[in-house]
Amino acid sequence: MTATSKNRRSPATILNKAVVYSLLVVGAIIMLLPFYYMVTTATKTSDETFTAELVWVPRNWKITEYISAWKADRQNASLGLPVTGELKKLFSTLWVNFADAWKEDRNFPWYYMNSLIIAVTTTVLQLATSALAAYAFATMKFKGKEIVFMIFLGTMMIPGQVTLVPNYVIVAKLGWIDTYKALIIPWIASVFSIFMMRQFFMTIPAELWDAAQIDGCTRFEYLWRVMLPLAVPVLVTTGLFSFISGWNTFLWPLIVTNSPRLRTIQVGLSSFNQEFGTKPNLLMAASTTAIAPLLVLFFIAQKQFIQGIARTGLKS
């Protein structure tokens, strides 16, 4: 009797879950709606873009349109009439705006290459420097360790705009303006990444270090062979954050670069908006191609990303 009553769900429990799931669905719709609008606008024709009524589903997204185009081609072929290729034309409208956007601005390949170089390089260097610093803060004992760590955390509260001018002056005096050095070197260390890794390293039992010492491991060997393999989820998490930050950076590349071929994708989109803002379908196509690498990267690494977030900070 008791087991049966436990298995039964009370009306209050069912109602609570229904409310929670309803709120989650509404929240998901609100967050996905701008993305859906961007993608659909990127595939709209000029007529659909500038129509008085908002077109939620473009013609090239409707299965019925493809069926009608296929039937029209089949009918013309059966009657011996010239096949107009309606189905092929309909398919081509899906990506014609993407091709036109890249044709309008010939520097888009450079924007992508620059963003990729900056994002990958800063991510790799941030992971290297953050792992070393986090290892020191988590496992090594030295005087003033907690004070130094609190100072590190305190720098996270300083807005980036405060250090923008001093950083620019330093970069200018070093002669790095309009070079990859200015775009990469100032961002090879991240306090947030250090904090994430330090919190994870603190969850690893100290007994592993004792056992490693018996086997003759140095501190660096222990970090490389023991701690980093265990920290793959948090490495992926911090790596994703670093890559996204490097890919989305806008203000700093805008002020330290002069030549179009050193611009990042975000600066390129801003320039594209100024020149072709009257063509929303082309602008949305360019924006969709800019966000696509981040979506692919997240879907590939989402399992490790979720594990890294869940495991970080379990131990104080």
PDB file of C-alpha atoms in Angstrom:
ATOM      1  CA  MET A   1       0.000   0.000   0.000  1.00  0.00           C
ATOM      2  CA  THR A   2       2.818   2.349   0.898  1.00  0.00           C
ATOM      3  CA  ALA A   3       4.768   1.529  -2.279  1.00  0.00           C
ATOM      4  CA  THR A   4       1.655   2.126  -4.379  1.00  0.00           C
ATOM      5  CA  SER A   5       1.020   5.495  -2.772  1.00  0.00           C
ATOM      6  CA  LYS A   6       4.642   6.529  -3.338  1.00  0.00           C
ATOM      7  CA  ASN A   7       4.418   5.620  -7.024  1.00  0.00           C
ATOM      8  CA  ARG A   8       1.301   7.726  -7.439  1.00  0.00           C
ATOM      9  CA  ARG A   9       1.822  11.364  -8.256  1.00  0.00           C
ATOM     10  CA  SER A  10      -0.317  13.861  -6.443  1.00  0.00           C
ATOM     11  CA  PRO A  11      -2.231  16.487  -8.452  1.00  0.00           C
ATOM     12  CA  ALA A  12      -0.039  19.191  -6.890  1.00  0.00           C
ATOM     13  CA  THR A  13       3.142  17.481  -8.142  1.00  0.00           C
ATOM     14  CA  ILE A  14       1.722  17.083 -11.639  1.00  0.00           C
ATOM     15  CA  LEU A  15       0.601  20.727 -11.653  1.00  0.00           C
ATOM     16  CA  ASN A  16       4.008  21.949 -10.485  1.00  0.00           C
ATOM     17  CA  LYS A  17       5.784  19.975 -13.207  1.00  0.00           C
ATOM     18  CA  ALA A  18       3.327  21.213 -15.821  1.00  0.00           C
ATOM     19  CA  VAL A  19       3.967  24.821 -14.795  1.00  0.00           C
ATOM     20  CA  VAL A  20       7.748  24.326 -14.793  1.00  0.00           C
ATOM     21  CA  TYR A  21       7.795  22.662 -18.213  1.00  0.00           C
ATOM     22  CA  SER A  22       5.446  25.291 -19.621  1.00  0.00           C
ATOM     23  CA  LEU A  23       7.755  28.065 -18.423  1.00  0.00           C
ATOM     24  CA  LEU A  24      10.753  26.239 -19.898  1.00  0.00           C
ATOM     25  CA  VAL A  25       9.000  25.902 -23.250  1.00  0.00           C
ATOM     26  CA  VAL A  26       8.040  29.586 -23.247  1.00  0.00           C
ATOM     27  CA  GLY A  27      11.607  30.550 -22.324  1.00  0.00           C
ATOM     28  CA  ALA A  28      13.022  28.355 -25.089  1.00  0.00           C
ATOM     29  CA  ILE A  29      10.678  29.927 -27.649  1.00  0.00           C
ATOM     30  CA  ILE A  30      11.645  33.439 -26.549  1.00  0.00           C
ATOM     31  CA  MET A  31      15.358  32.623 -26.867  1.00  0.00           C
ATOM     32  CA  LEU A  32      15.045  30.774 -30.181  1.00  0.00           C
ATOM     33  CA  LEU A  33      12.729  33.285 -31.864  1.00  0.00           C
ATOM     34  CA  PRO A  34      15.473  35.830 -32.762  1.00  0.00           C
ATOM     35  CA  PHE A  35      17.651  33.031 -34.146  1.00  0.00           C
ATOM     36  CA  TYR A  36      14.732  31.661 -36.182  1.00  0.00           C
ATOM     37  CA  TYR A  37      13.995  35.129 -37.535  1.00  0.00           C
ATOM     38  CA  MET A  38      17.658  35.586 -38.522  1.00  0.00           C
ATOM     39  CA  VAL A  39      17.843  32.259 -40.376  1.00  0.00           C
ATOM     40  CA  THR A  40      14.489  32.677 -42.147  1.00  0.00           C
ATOM     41  CA  THR A  41      15.295  36.240 -43.189  1.00  0.00           C
ATOM     42  CA  ALA A  42      18.623  35.001 -44.565  1.00  0.00           C
ATOM     43  CA  THR A  43      16.714  32.726 -46.967  1.00  0.00           C
ATOM     44  CA  LYS A  44      13.987  35.173 -47.985  1.00  0.00           C
ATOM     45  CA  THR A  45      13.734  36.720 -51.406  1.00  0.00           C
ATOM     46  CA  SER A  46      13.731  40.512 -51.724  1.00  0.00           C
ATOM     47  CA  ASP A  47       9.952  40.496 -52.244  1.00  0.00           C
ATOM     48  CA  GLU A  48       9.388  38.511 -49.039  1.00  0.00           C
ATOM     49  CA  THR A  49      11.814  40.729 -47.114  1.00  0.00           C
ATOM     50  CA  PHE A  50      10.154  44.023 -47.967  1.00  0.00           C
ATOM     51  CA  THR A  51       6.529  42.897 -47.925  1.00  0.00           C
ATOM     52  CA  ALA A  52       4.139  44.806 -45.666  1.00  0.00           C
ATOM     53  CA  GLU A  53       3.208  41.657 -43.745  1.00  0.00           C
ATOM     54  CA  LEU A  54       5.849  39.745 -41.795  1.00  0.00           C
ATOM     55  CA  VAL A  55       6.659  36.436 -43.498  1.00  0.00           C
ATOM     56  CA  TRP A  56       7.326  33.832 -40.798  1.00  0.00           C
ATOM     57  CA  VAL A  57       7.801  30.901 -43.175  1.00  0.00           C
ATOM     58  CA  PRO A  58       9.562  31.726 -46.460  1.00  0.00           C
ATOM     59  CA  ARG A  59       8.388  30.080 -49.648  1.00  0.00           C
ATOM     60  CA  ASN A  60      11.554  27.966 -49.909  1.00  0.00           C
ATOM     61  CA  TRP A  61      10.819  26.474 -46.460  1.00  0.00           C
ATOM     62  CA  LYS A  62       7.441  25.046 -47.457  1.00  0.00           C
ATOM     63  CA  ILE A  63       7.325  21.409 -48.558  1.00  0.00           C
ATOM     64  CA  THR A  64       4.222  22.102 -50.643  1.00  0.00           C
ATOM     65  CA  GLU A  65       6.205  24.544 -52.786  1.00  0.00           C
ATOM     66  CA  TYR A  66       8.805  21.880 -53.563  1.00  0.00           C
ATOM     67  CA  ILE A  67       6.097  19.371 -54.434  1.00  0.00           C
ATOM     68  CA  SER A  68       4.425  21.893 -56.751  1.00  0.00           C
ATOM     69  CA  ALA A  69       7.741  22.742 -58.426  1.00  0.00           C
ATOM     70  CA  TRP A  70       8.532  19.051 -58.909  1.00  0.00           C
ATOM     71  CA  LYS A  71       5.097  18.381 -60.395  1.00  0.00           C
ATOM     72  CA  ALA A  72       5.478  21.341 -62.758  1.00  0.00           C
ATOM     73  CA  ASP A  73       8.815  20.032 -64.029  1.00  0.00           C
ATOM     74  CA  ARG A  74       7.385  16.517 -64.444  1.00  0.00           C
ATOM     75  CA  GLN A  75       4.345  17.834 -66.289  1.00  0.00           C
ATOM     76  CA  ASN A  76       6.433  19.891 -68.709  1.00  0.00           C
ATOM     77  CA  ALA A  77       8.687  16.900 -69.357  1.00  0.00           C
ATOM     78  CA  SER A  78       5.726  14.582 -70.018  1.00  0.00           C
ATOM     79  CA  LEU A  79       4.191  17.066 -72.460  1.00  0.00           C
ATOM     80  CA  GLY A  80       7.460  17.535 -74.294  1.00  0.00           C
ATOM     81  CA  LEU A  81       7.704  21.159 -73.185  1.00  0.00           C
ATOM     82  CA  PRO A  82      10.986  22.785 -72.050  1.00  0.00           C
ATOM     83  CA  VAL A  83      11.724  22.023 -68.395  1.00  0.00           C
ATOM     84  CA  THR A  84      12.088  25.373 -66.643  1.00  0.00           C
ATOM     85  CA  GLY A  85      13.861  23.879 -63.635  1.00  0.00           C
ATOM     86  CA  GLU A  86      11.446  25.274 -61.055  1.00  0.00           C
ATOM     87  CA  LEU A  87      12.644  22.812 -58.411  1.00  0.00           C
ATOM     88  CA  LYS A  88      16.277  23.781 -58.954  1.00  0.00           C
ATOM     89  CA  LYS A  89      15.405  27.474 -58.805  1.00  0.00           C
ATOM     90  CA  LEU A  90      13.541  26.969 -55.538  1.00  0.00           C
ATOM     91  CA  PHE A  91      16.491  25.123 -54.014  1.00  0.00           C
ATOM     92  CA  SER A  92      18.895  27.848 -55.117  1.00  0.00           C
ATOM     93  CA  THR A  93      16.957  30.511 -53.208  1.00  0.00           C
ATOM     94  CA  LEU A  94      18.021  28.833 -49.961  1.00  0.00           C
ATOM     95  CA  TRP A  95      21.655  29.907 -50.337  1.00  0.00           C
ATOM     96  CA  VAL A  96      21.625  32.680 -52.924  1.00  0.00           C
ATOM     97  CA  ASN A  97      21.671  35.367 -50.211  1.00  0.00           C
ATOM     98  CA  PHE A  98      24.724  33.787 -48.579  1.00  0.00           C
ATOM     99  CA  ALA A  99      26.577  33.807 -51.893  1.00  0.00           C
ATOM    100  CA  ASP A 100      25.517  37.390 -52.632  1.00  0.00           C
ATOM    101  CA  ALA A 101      26.660  38.576 -49.196  1.00  0.00           C
ATOM    102  CA  TRP A 102      30.136  37.153 -49.772  1.00  0.00           C
ATOM    103  CA  LYS A 103      30.225  38.643 -53.281  1.00  0.00           C
ATOM    104  CA  GLU A 104      29.297  42.099 -51.994  1.00  0.00           C
ATOM    105  CA  ASP A 105      32.240  42.135 -49.564  1.00  0.00           C
ATOM    106  CA  ARG A 106      35.280  40.338 -50.945  1.00  0.00           C
ATOM    107  CA  ASN A 107      37.059  40.542 -47.584  1.00  0.00           C
ATOM    108  CA  PHE A 108      34.752  38.047 -45.841  1.00  0.00           C
ATOM    109  CA  PRO A 109      37.290  35.182 -46.222  1.00  0.00           C
ATOM    110  CA  TRP A 110      39.860  37.385 -44.507  1.00  0.00           C
ATOM    111  CA  TYR A 111      37.403  38.200 -41.712  1.00  0.00           C
ATOM    112  CA  TYR A 112      36.834  34.498 -41.107  1.00  0.00           C
ATOM    113  CA  MET A 113      40.513  33.624 -41.245  1.00  0.00           C
ATOM    114  CA  ASN A 114      41.440  36.418 -38.829  1.00  0.00           C
ATOM    115  CA  SER A 115      38.715  35.478 -36.350  1.00  0.00           C
ATOM    116  CA  LEU A 116      39.715  31.824 -36.557  1.00  0.00           C
ATOM    117  CA  ILE A 117      43.401  32.613 -35.986  1.00  0.00           C
ATOM    118  CA  ILE A 118      42.634  34.892 -33.039  1.00  0.00           C
ATOM    119  CA  ALA A 119      40.069  32.568 -31.430  1.00  0.00           C
ATOM    120  CA  VAL A 120      42.167  29.400 -31.748  1.00  0.00           C
ATOM    121  CA  THR A 121      45.450  31.011 -30.681  1.00  0.00           C
ATOM    122  CA  THR A 122      44.021  32.830 -27.671  1.00  0.00           C
ATOM    123  CA  THR A 123      42.141  29.698 -26.608  1.00  0.00           C
ATOM    124  CA  VAL A 124      45.245  27.497 -26.694  1.00  0.00           C
ATOM    125  CA  LEU A 125      47.401  30.065 -24.893  1.00  0.00           C
ATOM    126  CA  GLN A 126      44.701  30.807 -22.316  1.00  0.00           C
ATOM    127  CA  LEU A 127      44.327  27.117 -21.513  1.00  0.00           C
ATOM    128  CA  ALA A 128      48.103  26.783 -21.086  1.00  0.00           C
ATOM    129  CA  THR A 129      48.569  29.825 -18.846  1.00  0.00           C
ATOM    130  CA  SER A 130      45.361  29.205 -16.890  1.00  0.00           C
ATOM    131  CA  ALA A 131      46.214  25.555 -16.208  1.00  0.00           C
ATOM    132  CA  LEU A 132      49.620  26.496 -14.779  1.00  0.00           C
ATOM    133  CA  ALA A 133      48.215  29.304 -12.631  1.00  0.00           C
ATOM    134  CA  ALA A 134      45.233  27.247 -11.453  1.00  0.00           C
ATOM    135  CA  TYR A 135      47.515  24.356 -10.543  1.00  0.00           C
ATOM    136  CA  ALA A 136      49.634  26.663  -8.400  1.00  0.00           C
ATOM    137  CA  PHE A 137      46.625  28.177  -6.633  1.00  0.00           C
ATOM    138  CA  ALA A 138      44.949  24.795  -6.063  1.00  0.00           C
ATOM    139  CA  THR A 139      47.799  22.535  -4.943  1.00  0.00           C
ATOM    140  CA  MET A 140      50.910  24.520  -4.049  1.00  0.00           C
ATOM    141  CA  LYS A 141      51.452  26.230  -0.717  1.00  0.00           C
ATOM    142  CA  PHE A 142      53.124  29.626  -0.648  1.00  0.00           C
ATOM    143  CA  LYS A 143      52.833  32.735   1.470  1.00  0.00           C
ATOM    144  CA  GLY A 144      50.012  35.073   0.505  1.00  0.00           C
ATOM    145  CA  LYS A 145      48.400  32.597  -1.882  1.00  0.00           C
ATOM    146  CA  GLU A 146      44.827  33.443  -0.904  1.00  0.00           C
ATOM    147  CA  ILE A 147      45.511  37.185  -1.001  1.00  0.00           C
ATOM    148  CA  VAL A 148      47.006  36.942  -4.477  1.00  0.00           C
ATOM    149  CA  PHE A 149      44.060  34.847  -5.638  1.00  0.00           C
ATOM    150  CA  MET A 150      41.574  37.388  -4.259  1.00  0.00           C
ATOM    151  CA  ILE A 151      43.439  40.145  -6.097  1.00  0.00           C
ATOM    152  CA  PHE A 152      43.127  38.072  -9.272  1.00  0.00           C
ATOM    153  CA  LEU A 153      39.382  37.716  -8.719  1.00  0.00           C
ATOM    154  CA  GLY A 154      39.108  41.422  -7.968  1.00  0.00           C
ATOM    155  CA  THR A 155      40.351  42.271 -11.438  1.00  0.00           C
ATOM    156  CA  MET A 156      37.235  40.595 -12.856  1.00  0.00           C
ATOM    157  CA  MET A 157      35.178  43.466 -11.411  1.00  0.00           C
ATOM    158  CA  ILE A 158      37.122  46.065 -13.425  1.00  0.00           C
ATOM    159  CA  PRO A 159      35.221  46.885 -16.644  1.00  0.00           C
ATOM    160  CA  GLY A 160      37.184  46.289 -19.810  1.00  0.00           C
ATOM    161  CA  GLN A 161      36.537  49.878 -20.913  1.00  0.00           C
ATOM    162  CA  VAL A 162      38.652  51.129 -17.990  1.00  0.00           C
ATOM    163  CA  THR A 163      41.787  49.387 -19.278  1.00  0.00           C
ATOM    164  CA  LEU A 164      41.054  49.995 -22.950  1.00  0.00           C
ATOM    165  CA  VAL A 165      43.060  53.224 -23.291  1.00  0.00           C
ATOM    166  CA  PRO A 166      46.073  52.074 -21.200  1.00  0.00           C
ATOM    167  CA  ASN A 167      46.235  48.836 -23.179  1.00  0.00           C
ATOM    168  CA  TYR A 168      46.055  50.754 -26.439  1.00  0.00           C
ATOM    169  CA  VAL A 169      48.866  53.092 -25.357  1.00  0.00           C
ATOM    170  CA  ILE A 170      51.081  50.120 -24.451  1.00  0.00           C
ATOM    171  CA  VAL A 171      50.349  48.347 -27.728  1.00  0.00           C
ATOM    172  CA  ALA A 172      51.005  51.544 -29.695  1.00  0.00           C
ATOM    173  CA  LYS A 173      54.353  52.128 -27.972  1.00  0.00           C
ATOM    174  CA  LEU A 174      55.358  48.548 -28.765  1.00  0.00           C
ATOM    175  CA  GLY A 175      54.571  49.162 -32.419  1.00  0.00           C
ATOM    176  CA  TRP A 176      51.932  46.453 -32.579  1.00  0.00           C
ATOM    177  CA  ILE A 177      49.091  48.494 -34.078  1.00  0.00           C
ATOM    178  CA  ASP A 178      47.547  46.755 -37.090  1.00  0.00           C
ATOM    179  CA  THR A 179      49.294  43.442 -36.338  1.00  0.00           C
ATOM    180  CA  TYR A 180      48.237  40.033 -35.049  1.00  0.00           C
ATOM    181  CA  LYS A 181      50.306  40.677 -31.911  1.00  0.00           C
ATOM    182  CA  ALA A 182      47.886  43.380 -30.787  1.00  0.00           C
ATOM    183  CA  LEU A 183      44.939  41.082 -31.413  1.00  0.00           C
ATOM    184  CA  ILE A 184      46.332  38.051 -29.567  1.00  0.00           C
ATOM    185  CA  ILE A 185      48.939  38.792 -26.893  1.00  0.00           C
ATOM    186  CA  PRO A 186      46.785  40.998 -24.586  1.00  0.00           C
ATOM    187  CA  TRP A 187      44.313  38.112 -24.220  1.00  0.00           C
ATOM    188  CA  ILE A 188      46.555  35.108 -23.584  1.00  0.00           C
ATOM    189  CA  ALA A 189      45.605  35.057 -19.885  1.00  0.00           C
ATOM    190  CA  SER A 190      42.121  34.897 -18.377  1.00  0.00           C
ATOM    191  CA  VAL A 191      41.197  35.233 -14.706  1.00  0.00           C
ATOM    192  CA  PHE A 192      37.883  33.501 -15.341  1.00  0.00           C
ATOM    193  CA  SER A 193      39.640  30.462 -16.836  1.00  0.00           C
ATOM    194  CA  ILE A 194      42.063  30.379 -13.904  1.00  0.00           C
ATOM    195  CA  PHE A 195      39.138  30.460 -11.478  1.00  0.00           C
ATOM    196  CA  MET A 196      37.267  27.661 -13.280  1.00  0.00           C
ATOM    197  CA  MET A 197      40.297  25.379 -13.414  1.00  0.00           C
ATOM    198  CA  ARG A 198      41.367  26.138  -9.867  1.00  0.00           C
ATOM    199  CA  GLN A 199      37.936  25.167  -8.552  1.00  0.00           C
ATOM    200  CA  PHE A 200      38.084  21.887 -10.453  1.00  0.00           C
ATOM    201  CA  PHE A 201      41.662  21.078  -9.421  1.00  0.00           C
ATOM    202  CA  MET A 202      40.634  21.496  -5.787  1.00  0.00           C
ATOM    203  CA  THR A 203      38.208  18.583  -6.161  1.00  0.00           C
ATOM    204  CA  ILE A 204      41.062  16.193  -7.040  1.00  0.00           C
ATOM    205  CA  PRO A 205      42.232  14.282  -3.911  1.00  0.00           C
ATOM    206  CA  ALA A 206      45.645  15.271  -2.564  1.00  0.00           C
ATOM    207  CA  GLU A 207      46.452  11.564  -2.168  1.00  0.00           C
ATOM    208  CA  LEU A 208      47.012  11.374  -5.922  1.00  0.00           C
ATOM    209  CA  TRP A 209      49.947  13.768  -5.584  1.00  0.00           C
ATOM    210  CA  ASP A 210      51.396  11.665  -2.770  1.00  0.00           C
ATOM    211  CA  ALA A 211      51.158   8.545  -4.939  1.00  0.00           C
ATOM    212  CA  ALA A 212      52.673  10.399  -7.892  1.00  0.00           C
ATOM    213  CA  GLN A 213      55.606  11.514  -5.762  1.00  0.00           C
ATOM    214  CA  ILE A 214      56.298   7.902  -4.821  1.00  0.00           C
ATOM    215  CA  ASP A 215      56.391   7.070  -8.544  1.00  0.00           C
ATOM    216  CA  GLY A 216      58.916   9.856  -9.057  1.00  0.00           C
ATOM    217  CA  CYS A 217      56.671  12.403 -10.785  1.00  0.00           C
ATOM    218  CA  THR A 218      57.661  16.042 -10.791  1.00  0.00           C
ATOM    219  CA  ARG A 219      55.010  18.711 -10.342  1.00  0.00           C
ATOM    220  CA  PHE A 220      54.821  19.382 -14.055  1.00  0.00           C
ATOM    221  CA  GLU A 221      54.566  15.658 -14.845  1.00  0.00           C
ATOM    222  CA  TYR A 222      51.790  15.326 -12.271  1.00  0.00           C
ATOM    223  CA  LEU A 223      49.926  18.215 -13.887  1.00  0.00           C
ATOM    224  CA  TRP A 224      50.422  16.842 -17.407  1.00  0.00           C
ATOM    225  CA  ARG A 225      49.825  13.136 -16.773  1.00  0.00           C
ATOM    226  CA  VAL A 226      47.292  13.145 -13.945  1.00  0.00           C
ATOM    227  CA  MET A 227      45.412  16.407 -13.460  1.00  0.00           C
ATOM    228  CA  LEU A 228      44.883  17.550 -17.034  1.00  0.00           C
ATOM    229  CA  PRO A 229      43.451  14.194 -18.224  1.00  0.00           C
ATOM    230  CA  LEU A 230      41.012  14.342 -15.310  1.00  0.00           C
ATOM    231  CA  ALA A 231      40.161  17.942 -16.145  1.00  0.00           C
ATOM    232  CA  VAL A 232      39.066  17.378 -19.749  1.00  0.00           C
ATOM    233  CA  PRO A 233      35.456  18.557 -19.104  1.00  0.00           C
ATOM    234  CA  VAL A 234      36.566  21.825 -17.494  1.00  0.00           C
ATOM    235  CA  LEU A 235      39.222  22.311 -20.181  1.00  0.00           C
ATOM    236  CA  VAL A 236      36.535  21.982 -22.845  1.00  0.00           C
ATOM    237  CA  THR A 237      34.271  24.371 -20.942  1.00  0.00           C
ATOM    238  CA  THR A 238      36.890  27.071 -20.481  1.00  0.00           C
ATOM    239  CA  GLY A 239      38.097  26.475 -24.021  1.00  0.00           C
ATOM    240  CA  LEU A 240      34.600  27.095 -25.367  1.00  0.00           C
ATOM    241  CA  PHE A 241      34.262  30.299 -23.376  1.00  0.00           C
ATOM    242  CA  SER A 242      37.670  31.468 -24.595  1.00  0.00           C
ATOM    243  CA  PHE A 243      36.899  30.598 -28.214  1.00  0.00           C
ATOM    244  CA  ILE A 244      33.533  32.370 -28.106  1.00  0.00           C
ATOM    245  CA  SER A 245      35.144  35.437 -26.543  1.00  0.00           C
ATOM    246  CA  GLY A 246      37.869  35.497 -29.188  1.00  0.00           C
ATOM    247  CA  TRP A 247      35.405  34.944 -32.019  1.00  0.00           C
ATOM    248  CA  ASN A 248      32.958  37.625 -30.829  1.00  0.00           C
ATOM    249  CA  THR A 249      35.524  40.294 -29.936  1.00  0.00           C
ATOM    250  CA  PHE A 250      34.635  43.602 -31.571  1.00  0.00           C
ATOM    251  CA  LEU A 251      35.788  46.772 -29.800  1.00  0.00           C
ATOM    252  CA  TRP A 252      39.473  45.911 -29.395  1.00  0.00           C
ATOM    253  CA  PRO A 253      40.045  44.795 -33.027  1.00  0.00           C
ATOM    254  CA  LEU A 254      38.132  47.878 -34.151  1.00  0.00           C
ATOM    255  CA  ILE A 255      40.582  50.292 -32.514  1.00  0.00           C
ATOM    256  CA  VAL A 256      43.886  48.434 -33.069  1.00  0.00           C
ATOM    257  CA  THR A 257      43.439  47.536 -36.746  1.00  0.00           C
ATOM    258  CA  ASN A 258      43.394  49.814 -39.763  1.00  0.00           C
ATOM    259  CA  SER A 259      43.574  47.549 -42.800  1.00  0.00           C
ATOM    260  CA  PRO A 260      40.420  45.656 -43.857  1.00  0.00           C
ATOM    261  CA  ARG A 261      42.377  42.409 -44.186  1.00  0.00           C
ATOM    262  CA  LEU A 262      43.094  42.385 -40.432  1.00  0.00           C
ATOM    263  CA  ARG A 263      39.487  42.897 -39.383  1.00  0.00           C
ATOM    264  CA  THR A 264      37.621  40.189 -37.510  1.00  0.00           C
ATOM    265  CA  ILE A 265      34.233  38.842 -38.527  1.00  0.00           C
ATOM    266  CA  GLN A 266      32.386  41.072 -36.032  1.00  0.00           C
ATOM    267  CA  VAL A 267      34.094  44.231 -37.291  1.00  0.00           C
ATOM    268  CA  GLY A 268      33.418  43.059 -40.830  1.00  0.00           C
ATOM    269  CA  LEU A 269      29.720  42.605 -40.041  1.00  0.00           C
ATOM    270  CA  SER A 270      29.553  46.131 -38.640  1.00  0.00           C
ATOM    271  CA  SER A 271      31.108  47.481 -41.824  1.00  0.00           C
ATOM    272  CA  PHE A 272      28.763  45.317 -43.907  1.00  0.00           C
ATOM    273  CA  ASN A 273      25.787  46.707 -41.980  1.00  0.00           C
ATOM    274  CA  GLN A 274      26.826  50.271 -42.753  1.00  0.00           C
ATOM    275  CA  GLU A 275      27.139  49.532 -46.463  1.00  0.00           C
ATOM    276  CA  PHE A 276      24.292  47.067 -47.000  1.00  0.00           C
ATOM    277  CA  GLY A 277      21.940  47.729 -44.077  1.00  0.00           C
ATOM    278  CA  THR A 278      19.168  48.401 -46.575  1.00  0.00           C
ATOM    279  CA  LYS A 279      19.295  44.715 -47.571  1.00  0.00           C
ATOM    280  CA  PRO A 280      18.204  42.843 -44.417  1.00  0.00           C
ATOM    281  CA  ASN A 281      18.235  39.444 -46.114  1.00  0.00           C
ATOM    282  CA  LEU A 282      21.924  39.821 -47.057  1.00  0.00           C
ATOM    283  CA  LEU A 283      22.780  41.158 -43.598  1.00  0.00           C
ATOM    284  CA  MET A 284      21.043  38.216 -41.912  1.00  0.00           C
ATOM    285  CA  ALA A 285      22.809  35.806 -44.261  1.00  0.00           C
ATOM    286  CA  ALA A 286      26.169  37.277 -43.269  1.00  0.00           C
ATOM    287  CA  SER A 287      25.200  37.113 -39.586  1.00  0.00           C
ATOM    288  CA  THR A 288      24.130  33.480 -39.919  1.00  0.00           C
ATOM    289  CA  THR A 289      27.473  32.492 -41.417  1.00  0.00           C
ATOM    290  CA  ALA A 290      29.209  34.342 -38.566  1.00  0.00           C
ATOM    291  CA  ILE A 291      27.396  32.410 -35.850  1.00  0.00           C
ATOM    292  CA  ALA A 292      27.488  29.011 -37.570  1.00  0.00           C
ATOM    293  CA  PRO A 293      30.990  27.971 -36.340  1.00  0.00           C
ATOM    294  CA  LEU A 294      29.992  28.613 -32.726  1.00  0.00           C
ATOM    295  CA  LEU A 295      26.876  26.462 -33.067  1.00  0.00           C
ATOM    296  CA  VAL A 296      28.828  23.614 -34.634  1.00  0.00           C
ATOM    297  CA  LEU A 297      31.486  23.817 -31.928  1.00  0.00           C
ATOM    298  CA  PHE A 298      28.905  23.785 -29.138  1.00  0.00           C
ATOM    299  CA  PHE A 299      27.007  20.801 -30.537  1.00  0.00           C
ATOM    300  CA  ILE A 300      30.261  18.859 -30.842  1.00  0.00           C
ATOM    301  CA  ALA A 301      31.419  19.629 -27.295  1.00  0.00           C
ATOM    302  CA  GLN A 302      28.116  20.056 -25.453  1.00  0.00           C
ATOM    303  CA  LYS A 303      28.511  16.874 -23.378  1.00  0.00           C
ATOM    304  CA  GLN A 304      31.910  17.905 -21.998  1.00  0.00           C
ATOM    305  CA  PHE A 305      30.656  21.475 -21.602  1.00  0.00           C
ATOM    306  CA  ILE A 306      27.760  20.416 -19.373  1.00  0.00           C
ATOM    307  CA  GLN A 307      30.018  18.101 -17.358  1.00  0.00           C
ATOM    308  CA  GLY A 308      32.536  20.881 -16.843  1.00  0.00           C
ATOM    309  CA  ILE A 309      29.892  23.294 -15.572  1.00  0.00           C
ATOM    310  CA  ALA A 310      28.381  20.637 -13.284  1.00  0.00           C
ATOM    311  CA  ARG A 311      31.690  19.518 -11.759  1.00  0.00           C
ATOM    312  CA  THR A 312      33.273  22.922 -11.201  1.00  0.00           C
ATOM    313  CA  GLY A 313      33.013  24.326  -7.716  1.00  0.00           C
ATOM    314  CA  LEU A 314      31.888  21.183  -5.898  1.00  0.00           C
ATOM    315  CA  LYS A 315      34.599  21.651  -3.304  1.00  0.00           C
ATOM    316  CA  SER A 316      35.524  24.860  -1.561  1.00  0.00           C
TER     317      SER A 316
END
